[in-house]
Short mmCIF file of C-alpha atoms and ligand atoms in Angstrom, two decimals:
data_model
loop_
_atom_site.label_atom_id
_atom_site.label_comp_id
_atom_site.label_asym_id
_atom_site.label_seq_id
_atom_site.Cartn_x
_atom_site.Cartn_y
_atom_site.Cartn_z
CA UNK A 1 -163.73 -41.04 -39.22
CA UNK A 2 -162.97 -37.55 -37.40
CA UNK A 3 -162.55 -37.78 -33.60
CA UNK A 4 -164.38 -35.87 -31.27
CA UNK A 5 -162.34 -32.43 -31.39
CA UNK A 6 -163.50 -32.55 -34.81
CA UNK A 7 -167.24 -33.06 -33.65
CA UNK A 8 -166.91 -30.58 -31.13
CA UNK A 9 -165.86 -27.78 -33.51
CA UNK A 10 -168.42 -28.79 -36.44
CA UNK A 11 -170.86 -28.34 -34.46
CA UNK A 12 -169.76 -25.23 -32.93
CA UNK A 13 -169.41 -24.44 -36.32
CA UNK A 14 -173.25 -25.21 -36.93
CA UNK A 15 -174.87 -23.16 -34.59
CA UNK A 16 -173.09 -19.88 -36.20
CA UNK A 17 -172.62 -20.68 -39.98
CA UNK A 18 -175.00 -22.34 -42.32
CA UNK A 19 -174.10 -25.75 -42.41
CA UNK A 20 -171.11 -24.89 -40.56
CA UNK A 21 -169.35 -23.75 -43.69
CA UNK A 22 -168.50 -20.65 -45.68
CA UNK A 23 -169.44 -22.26 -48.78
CA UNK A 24 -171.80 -25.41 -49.20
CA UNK A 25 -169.54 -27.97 -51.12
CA UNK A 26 -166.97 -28.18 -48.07
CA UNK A 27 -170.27 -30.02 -45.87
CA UNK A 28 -170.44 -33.53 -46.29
CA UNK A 29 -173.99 -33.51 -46.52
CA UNK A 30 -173.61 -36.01 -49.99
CA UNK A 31 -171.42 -38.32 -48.53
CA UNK A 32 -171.65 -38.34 -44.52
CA UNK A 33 -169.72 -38.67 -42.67
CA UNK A 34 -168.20 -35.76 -40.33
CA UNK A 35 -165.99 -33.04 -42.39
CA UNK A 36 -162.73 -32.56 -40.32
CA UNK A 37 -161.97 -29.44 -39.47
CA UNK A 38 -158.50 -28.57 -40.78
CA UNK A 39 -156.00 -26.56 -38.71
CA UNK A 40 -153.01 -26.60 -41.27
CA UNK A 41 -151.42 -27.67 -44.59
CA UNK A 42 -147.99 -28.65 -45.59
CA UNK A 43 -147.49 -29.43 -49.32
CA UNK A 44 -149.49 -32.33 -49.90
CA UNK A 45 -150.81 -32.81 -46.88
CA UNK A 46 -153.53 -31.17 -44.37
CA UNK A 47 -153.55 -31.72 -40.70
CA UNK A 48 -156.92 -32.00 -38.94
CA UNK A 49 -158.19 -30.62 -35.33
CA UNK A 50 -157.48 -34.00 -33.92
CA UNK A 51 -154.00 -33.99 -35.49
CA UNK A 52 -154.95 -36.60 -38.06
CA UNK A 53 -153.21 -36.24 -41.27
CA UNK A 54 -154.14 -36.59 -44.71
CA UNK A 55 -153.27 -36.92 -48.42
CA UNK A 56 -155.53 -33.38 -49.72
CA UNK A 57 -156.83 -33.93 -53.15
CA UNK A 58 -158.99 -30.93 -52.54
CA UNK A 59 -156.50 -28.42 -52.01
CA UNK A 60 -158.65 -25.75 -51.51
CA UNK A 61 -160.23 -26.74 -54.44
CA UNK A 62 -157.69 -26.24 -56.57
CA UNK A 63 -155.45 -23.29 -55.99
CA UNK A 64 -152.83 -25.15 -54.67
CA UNK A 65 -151.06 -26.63 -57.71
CA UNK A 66 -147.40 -26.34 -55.77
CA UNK A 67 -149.34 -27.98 -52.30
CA UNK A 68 -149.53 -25.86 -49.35
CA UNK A 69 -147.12 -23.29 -48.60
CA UNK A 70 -144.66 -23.24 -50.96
CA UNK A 71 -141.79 -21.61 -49.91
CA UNK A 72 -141.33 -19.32 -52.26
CA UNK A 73 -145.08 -18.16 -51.95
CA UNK A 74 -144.94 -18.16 -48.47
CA UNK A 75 -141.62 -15.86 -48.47
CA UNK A 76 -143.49 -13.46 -51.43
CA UNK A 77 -146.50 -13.50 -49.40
CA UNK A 78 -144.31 -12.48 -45.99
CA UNK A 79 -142.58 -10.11 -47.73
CA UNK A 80 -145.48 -7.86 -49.32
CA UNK A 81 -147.25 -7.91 -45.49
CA UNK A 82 -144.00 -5.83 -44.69
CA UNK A 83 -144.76 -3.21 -47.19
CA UNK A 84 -148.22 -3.08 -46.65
CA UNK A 85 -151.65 -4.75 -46.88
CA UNK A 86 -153.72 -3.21 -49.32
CA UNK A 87 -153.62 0.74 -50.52
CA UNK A 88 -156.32 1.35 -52.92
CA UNK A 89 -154.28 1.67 -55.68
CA UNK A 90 -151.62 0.62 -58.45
CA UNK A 91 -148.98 -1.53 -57.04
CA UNK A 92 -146.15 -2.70 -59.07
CA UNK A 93 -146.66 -6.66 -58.20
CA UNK A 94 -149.97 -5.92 -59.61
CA UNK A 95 -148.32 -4.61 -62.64
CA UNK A 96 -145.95 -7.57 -62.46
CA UNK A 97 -148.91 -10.52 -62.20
CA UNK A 98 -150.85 -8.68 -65.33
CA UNK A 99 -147.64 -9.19 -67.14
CA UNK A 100 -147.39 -12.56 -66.54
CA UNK A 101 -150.66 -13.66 -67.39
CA UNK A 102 -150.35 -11.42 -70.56
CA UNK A 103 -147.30 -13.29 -71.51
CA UNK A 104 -148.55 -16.56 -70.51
CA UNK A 105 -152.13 -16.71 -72.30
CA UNK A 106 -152.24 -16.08 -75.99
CA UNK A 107 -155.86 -14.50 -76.42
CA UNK A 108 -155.05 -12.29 -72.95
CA UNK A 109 -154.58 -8.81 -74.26
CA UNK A 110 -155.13 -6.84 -71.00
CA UNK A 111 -156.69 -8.23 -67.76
CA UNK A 112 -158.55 -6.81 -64.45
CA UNK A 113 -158.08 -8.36 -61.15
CA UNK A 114 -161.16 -8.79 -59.18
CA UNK A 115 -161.54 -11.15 -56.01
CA UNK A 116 -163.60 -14.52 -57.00
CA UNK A 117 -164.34 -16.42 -59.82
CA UNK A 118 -167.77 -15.28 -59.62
CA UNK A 119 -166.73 -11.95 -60.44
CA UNK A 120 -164.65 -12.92 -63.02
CA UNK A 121 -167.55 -14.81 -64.96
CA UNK A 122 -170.37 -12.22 -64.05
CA UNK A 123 -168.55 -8.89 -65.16
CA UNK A 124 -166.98 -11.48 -68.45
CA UNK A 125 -170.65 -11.70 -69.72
CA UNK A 126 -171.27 -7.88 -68.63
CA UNK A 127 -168.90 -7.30 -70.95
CA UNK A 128 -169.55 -9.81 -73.47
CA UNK A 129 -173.25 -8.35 -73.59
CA UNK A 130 -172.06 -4.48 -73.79
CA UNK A 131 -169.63 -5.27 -76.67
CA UNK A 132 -172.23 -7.00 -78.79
CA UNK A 133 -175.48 -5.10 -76.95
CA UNK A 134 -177.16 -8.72 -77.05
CA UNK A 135 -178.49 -10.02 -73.94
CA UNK A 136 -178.40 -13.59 -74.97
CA UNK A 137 -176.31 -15.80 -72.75
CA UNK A 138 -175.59 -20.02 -73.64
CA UNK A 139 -173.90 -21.83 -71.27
CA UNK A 140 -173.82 -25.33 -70.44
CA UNK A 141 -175.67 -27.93 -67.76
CA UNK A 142 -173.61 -28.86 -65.21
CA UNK A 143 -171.14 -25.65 -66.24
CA UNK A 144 -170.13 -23.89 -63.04
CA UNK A 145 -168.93 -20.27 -63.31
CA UNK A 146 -169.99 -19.05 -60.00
CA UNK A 147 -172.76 -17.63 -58.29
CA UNK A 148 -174.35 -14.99 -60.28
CA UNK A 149 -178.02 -15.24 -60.72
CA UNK A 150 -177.63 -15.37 -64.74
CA UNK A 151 -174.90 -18.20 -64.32
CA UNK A 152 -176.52 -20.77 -61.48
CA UNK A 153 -179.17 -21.42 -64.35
CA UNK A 154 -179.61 -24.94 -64.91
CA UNK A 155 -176.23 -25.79 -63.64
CA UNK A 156 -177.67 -28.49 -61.98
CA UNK A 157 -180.29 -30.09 -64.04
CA UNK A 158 -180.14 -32.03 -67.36
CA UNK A 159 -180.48 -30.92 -70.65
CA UNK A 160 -182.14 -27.80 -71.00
CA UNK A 161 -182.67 -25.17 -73.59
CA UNK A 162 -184.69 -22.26 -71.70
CA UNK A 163 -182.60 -21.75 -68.41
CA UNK A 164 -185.25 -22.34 -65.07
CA UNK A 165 -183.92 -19.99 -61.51
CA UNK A 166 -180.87 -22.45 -60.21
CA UNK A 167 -182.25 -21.47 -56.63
CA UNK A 168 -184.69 -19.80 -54.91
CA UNK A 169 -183.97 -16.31 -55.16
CA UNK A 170 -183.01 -15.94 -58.54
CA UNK A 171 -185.77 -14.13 -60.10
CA UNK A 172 -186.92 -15.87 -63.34
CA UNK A 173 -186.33 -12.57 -65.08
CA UNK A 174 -182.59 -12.47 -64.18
CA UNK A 175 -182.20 -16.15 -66.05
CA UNK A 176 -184.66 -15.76 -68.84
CA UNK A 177 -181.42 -14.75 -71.24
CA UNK A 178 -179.80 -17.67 -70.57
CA UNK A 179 -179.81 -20.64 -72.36
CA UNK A 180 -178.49 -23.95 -71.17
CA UNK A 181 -177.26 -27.05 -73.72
CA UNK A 182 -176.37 -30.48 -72.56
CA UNK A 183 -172.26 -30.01 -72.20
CA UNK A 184 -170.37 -31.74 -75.20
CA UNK A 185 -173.45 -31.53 -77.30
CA UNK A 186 -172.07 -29.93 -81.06
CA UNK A 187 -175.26 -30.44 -82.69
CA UNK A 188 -177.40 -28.65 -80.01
CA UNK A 189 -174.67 -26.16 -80.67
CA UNK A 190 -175.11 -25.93 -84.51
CA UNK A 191 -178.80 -26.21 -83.98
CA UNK A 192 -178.82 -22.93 -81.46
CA UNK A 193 -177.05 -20.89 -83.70
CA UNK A 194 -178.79 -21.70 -86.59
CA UNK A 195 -181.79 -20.84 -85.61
CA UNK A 196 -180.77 -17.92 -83.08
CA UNK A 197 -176.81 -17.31 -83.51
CA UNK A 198 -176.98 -13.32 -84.38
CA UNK A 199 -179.13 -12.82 -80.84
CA UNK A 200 -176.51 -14.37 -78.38
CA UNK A 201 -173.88 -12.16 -76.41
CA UNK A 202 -171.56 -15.18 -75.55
CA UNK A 203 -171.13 -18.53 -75.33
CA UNK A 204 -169.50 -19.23 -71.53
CA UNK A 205 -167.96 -23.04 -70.97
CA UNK A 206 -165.42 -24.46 -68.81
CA UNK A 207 -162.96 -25.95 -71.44
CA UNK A 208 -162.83 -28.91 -69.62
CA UNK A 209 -165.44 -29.16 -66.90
CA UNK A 210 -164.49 -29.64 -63.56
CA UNK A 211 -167.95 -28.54 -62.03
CA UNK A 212 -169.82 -32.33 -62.48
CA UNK A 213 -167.13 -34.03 -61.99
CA UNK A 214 -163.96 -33.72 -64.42
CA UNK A 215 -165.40 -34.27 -68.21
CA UNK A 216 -163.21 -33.48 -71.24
CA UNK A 217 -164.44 -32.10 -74.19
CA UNK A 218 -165.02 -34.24 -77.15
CA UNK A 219 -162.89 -33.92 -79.93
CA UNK A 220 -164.71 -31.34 -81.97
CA UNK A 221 -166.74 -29.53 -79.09
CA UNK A 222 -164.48 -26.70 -78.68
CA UNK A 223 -163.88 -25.94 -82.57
CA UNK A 224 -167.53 -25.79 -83.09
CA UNK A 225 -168.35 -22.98 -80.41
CA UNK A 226 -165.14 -21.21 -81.78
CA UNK A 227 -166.74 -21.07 -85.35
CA UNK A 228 -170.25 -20.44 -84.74
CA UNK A 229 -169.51 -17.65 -82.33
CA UNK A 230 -167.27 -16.26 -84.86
CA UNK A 231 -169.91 -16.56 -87.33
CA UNK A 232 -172.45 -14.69 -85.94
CA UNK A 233 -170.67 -12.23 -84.26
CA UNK A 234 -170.69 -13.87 -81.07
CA UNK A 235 -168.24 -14.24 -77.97
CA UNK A 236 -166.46 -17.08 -76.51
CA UNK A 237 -165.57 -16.92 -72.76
CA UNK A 238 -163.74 -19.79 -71.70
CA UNK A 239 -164.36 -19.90 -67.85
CA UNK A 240 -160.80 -21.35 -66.71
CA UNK A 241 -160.87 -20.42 -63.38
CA UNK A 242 -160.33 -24.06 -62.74
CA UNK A 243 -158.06 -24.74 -65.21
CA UNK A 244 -156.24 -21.96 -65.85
CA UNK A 245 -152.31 -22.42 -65.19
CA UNK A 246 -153.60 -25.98 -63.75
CA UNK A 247 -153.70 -27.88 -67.04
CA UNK A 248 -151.07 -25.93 -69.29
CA UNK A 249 -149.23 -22.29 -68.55
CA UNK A 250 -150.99 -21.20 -71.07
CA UNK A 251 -154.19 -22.56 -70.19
CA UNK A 252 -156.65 -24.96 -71.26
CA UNK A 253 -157.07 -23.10 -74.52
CA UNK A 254 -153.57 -23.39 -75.28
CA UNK A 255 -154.10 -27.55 -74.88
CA UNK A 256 -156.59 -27.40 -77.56
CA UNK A 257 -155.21 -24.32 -79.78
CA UNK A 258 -158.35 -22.41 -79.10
CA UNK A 259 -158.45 -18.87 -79.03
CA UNK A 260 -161.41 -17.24 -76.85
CA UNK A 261 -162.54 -13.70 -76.82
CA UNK A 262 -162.64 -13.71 -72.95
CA UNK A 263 -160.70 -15.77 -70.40
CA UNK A 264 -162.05 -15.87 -66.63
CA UNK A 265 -159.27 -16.64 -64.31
CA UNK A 266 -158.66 -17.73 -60.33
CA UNK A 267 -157.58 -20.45 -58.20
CA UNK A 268 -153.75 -21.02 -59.14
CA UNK A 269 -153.48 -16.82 -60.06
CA UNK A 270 -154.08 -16.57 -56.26
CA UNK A 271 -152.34 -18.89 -54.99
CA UNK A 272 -154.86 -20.14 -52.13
CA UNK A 273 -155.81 -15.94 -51.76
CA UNK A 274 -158.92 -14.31 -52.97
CA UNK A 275 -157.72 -13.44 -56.71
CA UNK A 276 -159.28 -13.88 -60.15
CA UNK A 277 -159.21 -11.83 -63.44
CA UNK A 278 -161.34 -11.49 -66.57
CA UNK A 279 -158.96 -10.82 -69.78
CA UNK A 280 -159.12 -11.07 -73.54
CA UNK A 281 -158.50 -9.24 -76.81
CA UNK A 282 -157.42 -5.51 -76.17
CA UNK A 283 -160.83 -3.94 -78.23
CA UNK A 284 -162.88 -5.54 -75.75
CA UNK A 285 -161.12 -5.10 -72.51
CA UNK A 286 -161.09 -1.42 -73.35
CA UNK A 287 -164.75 -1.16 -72.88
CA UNK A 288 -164.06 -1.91 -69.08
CA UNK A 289 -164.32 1.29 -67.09
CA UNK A 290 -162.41 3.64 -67.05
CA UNK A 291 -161.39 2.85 -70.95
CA UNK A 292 -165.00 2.75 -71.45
CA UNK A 293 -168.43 2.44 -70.00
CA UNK A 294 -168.62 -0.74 -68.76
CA UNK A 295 -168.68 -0.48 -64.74
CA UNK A 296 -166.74 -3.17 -63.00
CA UNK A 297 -165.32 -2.48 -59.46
CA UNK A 298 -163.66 -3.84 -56.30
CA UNK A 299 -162.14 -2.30 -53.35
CA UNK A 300 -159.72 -5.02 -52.42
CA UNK A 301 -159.38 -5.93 -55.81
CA UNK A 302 -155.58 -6.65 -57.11
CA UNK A 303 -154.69 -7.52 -53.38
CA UNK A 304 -150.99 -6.56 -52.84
CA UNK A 305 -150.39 -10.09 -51.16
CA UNK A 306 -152.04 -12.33 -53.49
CA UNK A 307 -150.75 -10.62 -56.74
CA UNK A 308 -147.48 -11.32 -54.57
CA UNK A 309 -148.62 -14.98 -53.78
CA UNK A 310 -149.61 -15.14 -58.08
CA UNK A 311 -146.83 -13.69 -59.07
CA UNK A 312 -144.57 -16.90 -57.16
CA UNK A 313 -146.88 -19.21 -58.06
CA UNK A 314 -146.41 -18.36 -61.71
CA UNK A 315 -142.85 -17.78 -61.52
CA UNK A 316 -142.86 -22.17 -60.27
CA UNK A 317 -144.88 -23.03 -62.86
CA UNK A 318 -143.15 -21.31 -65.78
CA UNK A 319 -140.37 -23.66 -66.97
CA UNK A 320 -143.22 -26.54 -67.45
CA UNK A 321 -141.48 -29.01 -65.43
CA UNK A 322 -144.27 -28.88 -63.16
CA UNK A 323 -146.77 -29.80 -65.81
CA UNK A 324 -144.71 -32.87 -66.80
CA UNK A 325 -144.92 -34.12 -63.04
CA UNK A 326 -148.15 -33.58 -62.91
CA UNK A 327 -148.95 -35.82 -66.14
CA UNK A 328 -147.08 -38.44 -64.95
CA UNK A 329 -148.74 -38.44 -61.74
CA UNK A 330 -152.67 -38.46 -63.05
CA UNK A 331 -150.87 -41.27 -65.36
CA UNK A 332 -150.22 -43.11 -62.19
CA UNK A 333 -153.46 -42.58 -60.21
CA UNK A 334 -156.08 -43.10 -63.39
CA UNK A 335 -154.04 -46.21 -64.05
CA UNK A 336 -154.46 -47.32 -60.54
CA UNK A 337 -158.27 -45.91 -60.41
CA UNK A 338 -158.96 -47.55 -63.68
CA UNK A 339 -157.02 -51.51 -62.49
CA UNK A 340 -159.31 -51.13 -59.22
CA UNK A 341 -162.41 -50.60 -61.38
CA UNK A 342 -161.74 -54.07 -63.19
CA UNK A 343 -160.56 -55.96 -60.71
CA UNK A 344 -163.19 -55.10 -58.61
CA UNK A 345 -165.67 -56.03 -61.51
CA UNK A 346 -167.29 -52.45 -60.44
CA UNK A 347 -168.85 -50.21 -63.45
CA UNK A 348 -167.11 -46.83 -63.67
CA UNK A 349 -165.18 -44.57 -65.39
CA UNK A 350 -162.11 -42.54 -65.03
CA UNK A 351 -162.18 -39.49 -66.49
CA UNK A 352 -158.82 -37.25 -66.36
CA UNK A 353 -157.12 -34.58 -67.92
CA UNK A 354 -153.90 -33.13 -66.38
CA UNK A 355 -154.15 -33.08 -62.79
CA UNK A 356 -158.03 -32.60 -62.41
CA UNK A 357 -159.35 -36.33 -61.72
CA UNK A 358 -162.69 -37.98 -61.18
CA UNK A 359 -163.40 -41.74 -60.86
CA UNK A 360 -167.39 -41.85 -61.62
CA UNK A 361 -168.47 -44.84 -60.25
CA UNK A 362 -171.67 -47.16 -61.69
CA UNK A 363 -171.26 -45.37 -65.23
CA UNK A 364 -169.12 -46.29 -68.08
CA UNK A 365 -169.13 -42.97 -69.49
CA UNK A 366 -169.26 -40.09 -68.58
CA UNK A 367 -169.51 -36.85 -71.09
CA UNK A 368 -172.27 -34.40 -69.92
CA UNK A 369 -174.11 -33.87 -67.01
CA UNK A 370 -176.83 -36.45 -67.43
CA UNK A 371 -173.73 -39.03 -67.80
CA UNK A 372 -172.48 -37.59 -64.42
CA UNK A 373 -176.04 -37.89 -62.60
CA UNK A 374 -176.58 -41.49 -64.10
CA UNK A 375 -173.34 -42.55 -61.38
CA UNK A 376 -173.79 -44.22 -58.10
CA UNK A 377 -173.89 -41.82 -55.63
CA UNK A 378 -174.30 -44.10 -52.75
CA UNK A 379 -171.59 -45.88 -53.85
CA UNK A 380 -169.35 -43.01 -54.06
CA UNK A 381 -170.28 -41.98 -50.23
CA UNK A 382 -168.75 -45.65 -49.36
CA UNK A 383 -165.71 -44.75 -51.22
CA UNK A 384 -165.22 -41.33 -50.02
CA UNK A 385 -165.51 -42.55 -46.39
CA UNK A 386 -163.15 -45.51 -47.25
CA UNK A 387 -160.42 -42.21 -47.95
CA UNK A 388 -161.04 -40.56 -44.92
CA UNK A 389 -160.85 -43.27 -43.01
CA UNK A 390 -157.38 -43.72 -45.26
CA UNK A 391 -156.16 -40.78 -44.20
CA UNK A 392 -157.53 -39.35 -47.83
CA UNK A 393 -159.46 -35.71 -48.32
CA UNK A 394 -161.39 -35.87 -51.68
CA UNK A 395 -163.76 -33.52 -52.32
CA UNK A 396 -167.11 -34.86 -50.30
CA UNK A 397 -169.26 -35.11 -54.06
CA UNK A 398 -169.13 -37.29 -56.88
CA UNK A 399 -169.34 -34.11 -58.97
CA UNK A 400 -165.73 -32.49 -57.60
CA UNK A 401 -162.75 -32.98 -59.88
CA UNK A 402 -160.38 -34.29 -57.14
CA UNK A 403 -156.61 -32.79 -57.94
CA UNK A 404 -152.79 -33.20 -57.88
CA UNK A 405 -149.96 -31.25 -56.99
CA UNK A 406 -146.66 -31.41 -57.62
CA UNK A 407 -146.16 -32.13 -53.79
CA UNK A 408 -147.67 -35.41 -54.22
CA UNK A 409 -145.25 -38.00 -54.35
CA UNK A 410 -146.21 -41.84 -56.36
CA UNK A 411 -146.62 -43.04 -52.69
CA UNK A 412 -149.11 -40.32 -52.25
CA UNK A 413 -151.53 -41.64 -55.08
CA UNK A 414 -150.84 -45.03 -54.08
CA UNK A 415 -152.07 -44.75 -51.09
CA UNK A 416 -155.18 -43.21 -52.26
CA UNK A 417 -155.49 -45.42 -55.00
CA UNK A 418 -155.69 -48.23 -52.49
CA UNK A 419 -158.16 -46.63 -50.50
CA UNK A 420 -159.82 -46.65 -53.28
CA UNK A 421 -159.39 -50.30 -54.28
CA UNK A 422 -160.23 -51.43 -51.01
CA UNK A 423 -163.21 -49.74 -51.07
CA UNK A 424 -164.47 -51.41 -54.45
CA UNK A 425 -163.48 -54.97 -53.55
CA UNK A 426 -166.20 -54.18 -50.25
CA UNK A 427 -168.52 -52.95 -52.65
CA UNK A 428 -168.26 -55.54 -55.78
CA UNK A 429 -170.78 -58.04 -53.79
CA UNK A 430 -173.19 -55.32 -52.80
CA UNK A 431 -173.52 -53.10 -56.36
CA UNK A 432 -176.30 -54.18 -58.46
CA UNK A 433 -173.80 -52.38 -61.40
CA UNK A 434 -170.46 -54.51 -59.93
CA UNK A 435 -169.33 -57.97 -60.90
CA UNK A 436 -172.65 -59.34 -62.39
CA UNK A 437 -172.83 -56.52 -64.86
CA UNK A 438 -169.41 -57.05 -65.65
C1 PLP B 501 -164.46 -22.24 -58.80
C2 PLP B 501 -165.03 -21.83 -60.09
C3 PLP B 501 -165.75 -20.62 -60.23
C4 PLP B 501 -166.12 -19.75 -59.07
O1 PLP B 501 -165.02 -19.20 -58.44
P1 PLP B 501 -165.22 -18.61 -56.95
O2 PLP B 501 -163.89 -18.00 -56.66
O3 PLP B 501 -165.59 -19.76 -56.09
O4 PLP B 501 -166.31 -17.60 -57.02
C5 PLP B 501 -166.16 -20.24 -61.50
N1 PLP B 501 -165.90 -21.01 -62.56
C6 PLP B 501 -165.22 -22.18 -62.46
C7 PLP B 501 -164.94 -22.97 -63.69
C8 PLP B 501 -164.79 -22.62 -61.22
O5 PLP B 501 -164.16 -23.81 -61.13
#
C-alpha cells in the first residue's frame, strides 16, 4: 500500500480535481486501494511520492514502448526546447515524423497531426462521413476511440445494435448514427451490411482491442469488415492509437495484412507527449482542409517537441529488434500468468498479443465485451493490490491491457508474475470459480 505522503497528496489532489485525476481510469475507484502519486520514471520503472519504486506496466498507458526517458528521446526532446516551443506553423521535424509514419504504414498516404486520440478518431469519422456523405457510424462494444459523443456509445455495455448516450451529456441525437456490434462478431457483421451496408460512413475498430481488456481478433474478423466495407462503398478506420508502432512498425494492420482506408494514431507517435494523427489513402486525406472542405484544426497541433520526441521514438523502433524483445518478453509473462492460473486451480484466461497483456481472471475466454464483463472483478482488485503491494503498477481495471517495454528485463516480469501467483494461491480457497471448478 502507498504511505502517507501518498495520502496526503491524493487527497490534496481531491479537493481540486475530480477524483483527484485528469482522467478517470488513473483512480482506483475499481480496485481500492490508494493510487500513488508518481514523482518520476526511469525506463521500466516509476518512483512514487514516498520514494517507493515500481515495475510500471501502465506506462502512461502505453506511450512508452522504450520505458521512460529514453535517452535519445530525452536528448531530441532537449534539443527542440532550444529552438523553440511551438510557432504556429510548419516545422521540419514535423515534416520529418509525417515521413516516417508514411514510410512505416502501408495504407498511410498523407497524415495530420492533432493532439489526442480523441481527435484522431472524431475528425477520422468526420471525414469518413464527408467522403461517403453517409452519416452511419458501426463501431464495436467495449471499442474505445476516445471521448467524442458519437464514439462513447455503448462502449461500455453488451451487445447492442442501436447505440444508447455512453454518459450523461451525450445527447441521444449525437449517438443515434451509431451503431454498436458485439466485438469479434462476423455474422452480426454480414448481417448489418446486408441489410444496411450502402447507408454506413465507416466501420471504426481497434484491430486488436485494448479498451476491455486486451482481446485479439478472431481469425476471420478483420477480413470480413475489409470486404463488406469495400462492398458497399464503405470505410474502414482502424483506431490504432493503441497499437500503432506498439505491436508491429507497421502497425497492427500490417500483423494481419489488412489495409484500412483510415488509420488513427497516438501513444508511441508521441512518445509520452500530447501527439496523434489521422492518415490514410491520399483521395481521402485531401478532403481535409485546406485540400478540401473538411474543417479539422488545432493550435498546438504538430508540437515541435513531441514530433521531436516521435521522430526518436520511431527512429528506436525501426530496425525491429525491439519488436522481437518484446515477443519474447509477453512469451515469458503469459507463460508465467498462464502456469499461475493452473497451479492455482483459478479460472482465467490470458489473453496477449505483442506487448499489450491482460490476465482475465474467473473466465476461460475471453473474446468480446460480454466475455470481459463475465470476469471476476473482485478477484482482480485482490490481485491488483497483491502488485502494488509487490512493488507492481498495473493499470487499476480488469479492462486495461497492462504493457511491456523493452526496458523490462525477464526479472522484471518475474517479479510481477509472482505477484501475481501469490496472489492466486490466496485466492484458490476463497473463489467460488478456483480449484473446485477446476
Ligand atoms: C487511448 C485511446 C484513444 C484515446 O486517446 P486519447 O489520447 O486518450 O484521447 C482512442 N482509441 C484507442 C484505441 C485508444 O487506446
Amino acid at each position: 500500500m502507498s504511505d502517507s505522503a501518498d495520502r496526503a497528496l491524493q487527497e490534496r489532489a481531491e479537493r481540486v480535481m475530480p477524483g483527484g485525476v485528469s482522467s478517470p481510469v488513473r483512480a482506483y475507484r475499481a480496485t481500492g486501494g490508494v493510487p500513488p502519486v508518481i514523482a518520476s520514471g526511469e525506463g521500466a520503472y516509476v518512483v512514487d511520492s514516498g520514494g517507493r519504486r515500481y515495475v510500471d506496466h501502465v506506462l502512461a498507458y502505453g506511450p512508452h514502448i522504450l520505458g521512460h526517458n529514453p535517452p535519445a528521446v530525452v536528448q531530441a526532446v532537449r534539443a527542440q526546447l532550444d529552438h523553440g516551443i511551438a510557432f504556429g506553423a510548419t516545422t521540419e521535424v514535423e515534416i520529418g515524423l509525417a515521413e516516417r509514419i508514411v514510410a512505416a504504414v502501408a495504407s498511410i498516404d498523407m497524415v495530420r497531426f492533432v493532439n489526442s486520440g480523441t481527435e484522431a478518431a472524431m475528425s477520422a469519422v468526420r471525414l469518413a462521413r464527408a467522403a461517403t456523405r453517409r452519416d452511419l457510424v458501426v463501431k464495436f462494444a467495449g471499442g474505445y476511440h476516445g471521448h467524442a459523443d458519437a464514439l462513447l456509445a455503448a462502449a461500455g455495455s453488451g451487445v447492442a445494435t442501436l447505440g444508447l448516450p455512453g454518459s450523461p451529456g451525450v445527447p441521444a441525437a449525437a449517438v443515434a448514427a451509431t451503431l454498436v456490434l458485439p466485438y469479434n462478431d462476423t455474422a452480426a457483421v454480414e448481417d448489418l451490411f446486408a441489410r444496411r451496408g450502402e447507408q454506413v460512413a465507416a466501420v471504426i475498430v481497434e484491430p486488436v482491442a485494448g479498451n476491455m481488456g486486451c482481446v485479439p481478433p478472431v481469425a476471420g474478423f478483420l477480413p470480413t469488415l475489409r470486404r463488406v466495407t469495400a462492398a458497399s462503398g464503405s470505410l474502414l478506420i482502424f483506431d490504432e492509437v493503441m497499437t500503432g508502432f506498439r505491436l508491429a512498425y507497421g502497425g497492427a494492420q500490417s500483423l494481419f495484412d489488412i489495409r484500412p482506408d483510415l488509420t488513427c494514431l497516438g501513444k508511441v507517435i508521441g512518445g509520452g507527449l500530447a501527439v496523434a494523427a489521422y492518415g490514410g489513402r491520399r483521395d481521402l486525406m485531401e478532403l481535409v482542409a485546406p485540400s478540401g472542405p473538411v474543417y479539422q484544426a488545432g493550435t498546438l497541433s504538430g508540437s515541435p517537441p513531441a514530433m521531436a520526441a516521435g521522430c526518436a521514438v520511431l527512429d528506436a523502433l525501426a530496425g525491429g529488434a525491439a519488436y522481437a524483445r518484446l515477443e519474447k518478453l509477453g512469451r515469458r509473462i503469459e507463460a508465467a500468468f498462464s502456469g499461475a492460473l493452473g497451479e492455482s486451480g483459478v479460472a482465467g484466461s490470458v489473453n496477449r498479443v505483442g506487448s499489450m497483456v491482460t490476465p482475465f481472471i474467473g473466465v476461460t475466454e475471453v473474446r468480446d465485451l460480454a466475455g470481459a464483463q463475465r470476469a471476476d472483478t473482485t478477484a482482480f482488485a485482490q490481485v491488483h493490490r497483491a502488485w502494488l503491494d509487490a512493488g507492481v503498477f498495473w493499470p487499476p481495471s480488469q479492462f486495461e491491457a497492462g504493457f511491456l517495454c523493452t526496458a523490462h528485463t525477464d526479472s522484471d516480469v518475474d517479479r510481477t508474475a509472482a505477484a501475481f501467483a501469490g496472489a492466486l494461491t490466496r485466492l484458490s480457497a476463497s473463489l467460488p470459480g478456483g480449484a473446485a471448478a477446476r
